[in-house]
Amino acid sequence: MILGIGTDLANIDRIQATLNRFGDRFRNRVFSRTELAKAARRRDEAGTLAKRWAAKEACSKALGTGLAMGISWRDMAVSNLPTGQPVMHLTGWAADRLAQMTPPGHLAIVHVTLTDDHPWAQAFVVIEARPAAAPPA
């Protein structure tokens, strides 16, 4: 069953302007070490971070909170599987909120997809609850 859906559209030029203005203060307030390392390896750091910004916004919407109720930017982080598929990791208040949303006997799965076409970066997040596998007899 679907527990939540969120989407966000971020302007890459706006993220670049914020990086230019606030530099590491912005980077360290919003992004995890993994996200920053990925962006540092990319030619388009701002585009990489804009997609992750959009993913955090989309995830907060899927959690039903927006960026309110105590959620922190760094409670949500995007990494990539070896195949390149993005994966959302939740910690802190975001993980607590996800646990509250998840019906008993179910496992929550957070799906995320990212795309960009300069000057836009977009993310979709779907939170799914799947029945937990019954323990073997």
XYZ file of C-alpha atoms in Angstrom:
137
model
C 0.000 0.000 0.000
C 1.105 3.585 -0.630
C 1.709 5.566 2.567
C 2.893 8.813 0.995
C 3.880 10.526 -2.235
C 5.958 13.662 -2.646
C 7.528 15.616 -5.461
C 9.683 18.705 -5.743
C 11.229 20.836 -8.449
C 14.428 22.742 -7.635
C 16.181 25.416 -9.656
C 19.834 24.453 -10.180
C 20.883 28.104 -10.668
C 19.300 28.979 -7.307
C 21.252 26.181 -5.610
C 24.455 27.434 -7.317
C 23.777 30.976 -6.066
C 23.261 29.616 -2.549
C 26.536 27.667 -2.788
C 28.301 30.816 -3.966
C 26.843 32.861 -1.118
C 27.012 30.418 1.818
C 29.499 27.743 0.684
C 30.280 25.073 3.253
C 27.803 26.503 5.757
C 24.978 25.570 3.365
C 26.583 22.283 2.301
C 27.076 21.059 5.868
C 23.656 22.190 7.104
C 21.703 20.390 4.389
C 23.708 17.484 2.961
C 25.292 14.297 4.338
C 28.961 13.442 3.837
C 27.963 10.851 1.251
C 25.916 13.400 -0.702
C 28.732 15.952 -0.568
C 31.326 13.398 -1.685
C 29.150 12.406 -4.660
C 28.658 16.057 -5.640
C 32.383 16.819 -5.311
C 33.172 14.073 -7.839
C 30.726 15.528 -10.363
C 31.359 18.221 -12.935
C 27.982 19.759 -12.030
C 28.098 19.986 -8.230
C 25.101 22.323 -8.090
C 22.991 20.014 -10.269
C 23.870 16.999 -8.130
C 23.018 18.862 -4.928
C 19.839 20.344 -6.441
C 18.541 16.826 -7.159
C 19.246 15.835 -3.576
C 17.613 19.030 -2.282
C 14.524 18.168 -4.324
C 14.604 14.596 -2.962
C 14.655 15.863 0.630
C 11.727 18.197 -0.062
C 9.804 15.401 -1.809
C 10.532 12.976 1.025
C 9.332 15.423 3.667
C 6.080 15.787 1.712
C 5.704 12.013 1.412
C 6.182 11.784 5.183
C 3.262 14.197 5.497
C 5.217 16.888 7.298
C 6.904 19.169 4.842
C 10.013 20.568 6.491
C 8.221 21.163 9.771
C 7.521 19.238 12.947
C 11.211 18.794 13.840
C 12.448 17.159 10.642
C 16.006 18.054 9.696
C 17.516 18.275 6.232
C 20.169 15.776 7.241
C 17.549 13.294 8.521
C 17.071 12.447 4.834
C 19.996 11.504 2.601
C 20.363 10.106 -0.908
C 23.038 7.632 -1.910
C 23.316 5.415 -4.972
C 23.460 1.673 -5.449
C 26.328 0.359 -7.629
C 23.801 0.348 -10.507
C 23.323 4.107 -10.056
C 19.793 3.794 -8.653
C 19.204 6.436 -5.969
C 18.271 5.268 -2.477
C 16.801 7.392 0.324
C 18.087 6.855 3.877
C 16.126 8.184 6.842
C 17.504 8.839 10.323
C 16.427 10.837 13.357
C 12.968 12.362 13.287
C 12.343 11.306 9.687
C 12.946 7.650 10.600
C 10.691 8.044 13.646
C 7.931 9.536 11.478
C 8.288 6.700 8.968
C 7.942 4.148 11.785
C 4.780 5.917 13.022
C 3.278 5.810 9.526
C 4.030 2.144 8.935
C 1.182 -0.205 9.837
C 1.983 -3.096 12.185
C 3.196 -6.175 10.343
C 4.521 -4.118 7.417
C 7.911 -2.925 6.198
C 8.292 0.574 4.791
C 10.156 1.075 1.530
C 11.094 4.565 0.337
C 11.365 4.796 -3.444
C 13.100 7.831 -4.945
C 13.808 8.920 -8.488
C 15.794 11.965 -9.616
C 16.150 13.806 -12.886
C 17.452 17.116 -14.160
C 17.290 19.237 -17.271
C 19.098 22.501 -16.643
C 17.989 24.679 -14.951
C 15.603 22.234 -13.239
C 16.150 19.274 -10.924
C 13.209 17.113 -9.946
C 12.553 14.306 -7.484
C 9.664 11.969 -6.751
C 9.366 9.948 -3.550
C 6.860 7.178 -2.919
C 6.646 5.508 0.478
C 5.280 1.988 0.268
C 4.287 -0.431 3.026
C 4.675 -4.133 2.213
C 3.509 -6.955 4.447
C 6.416 -8.368 6.395
C 7.292 -11.917 5.481
C 5.909 -14.465 7.869
C 8.632 -16.171 9.914
C 9.489 -19.673 8.715
C 7.649 -22.444 10.550
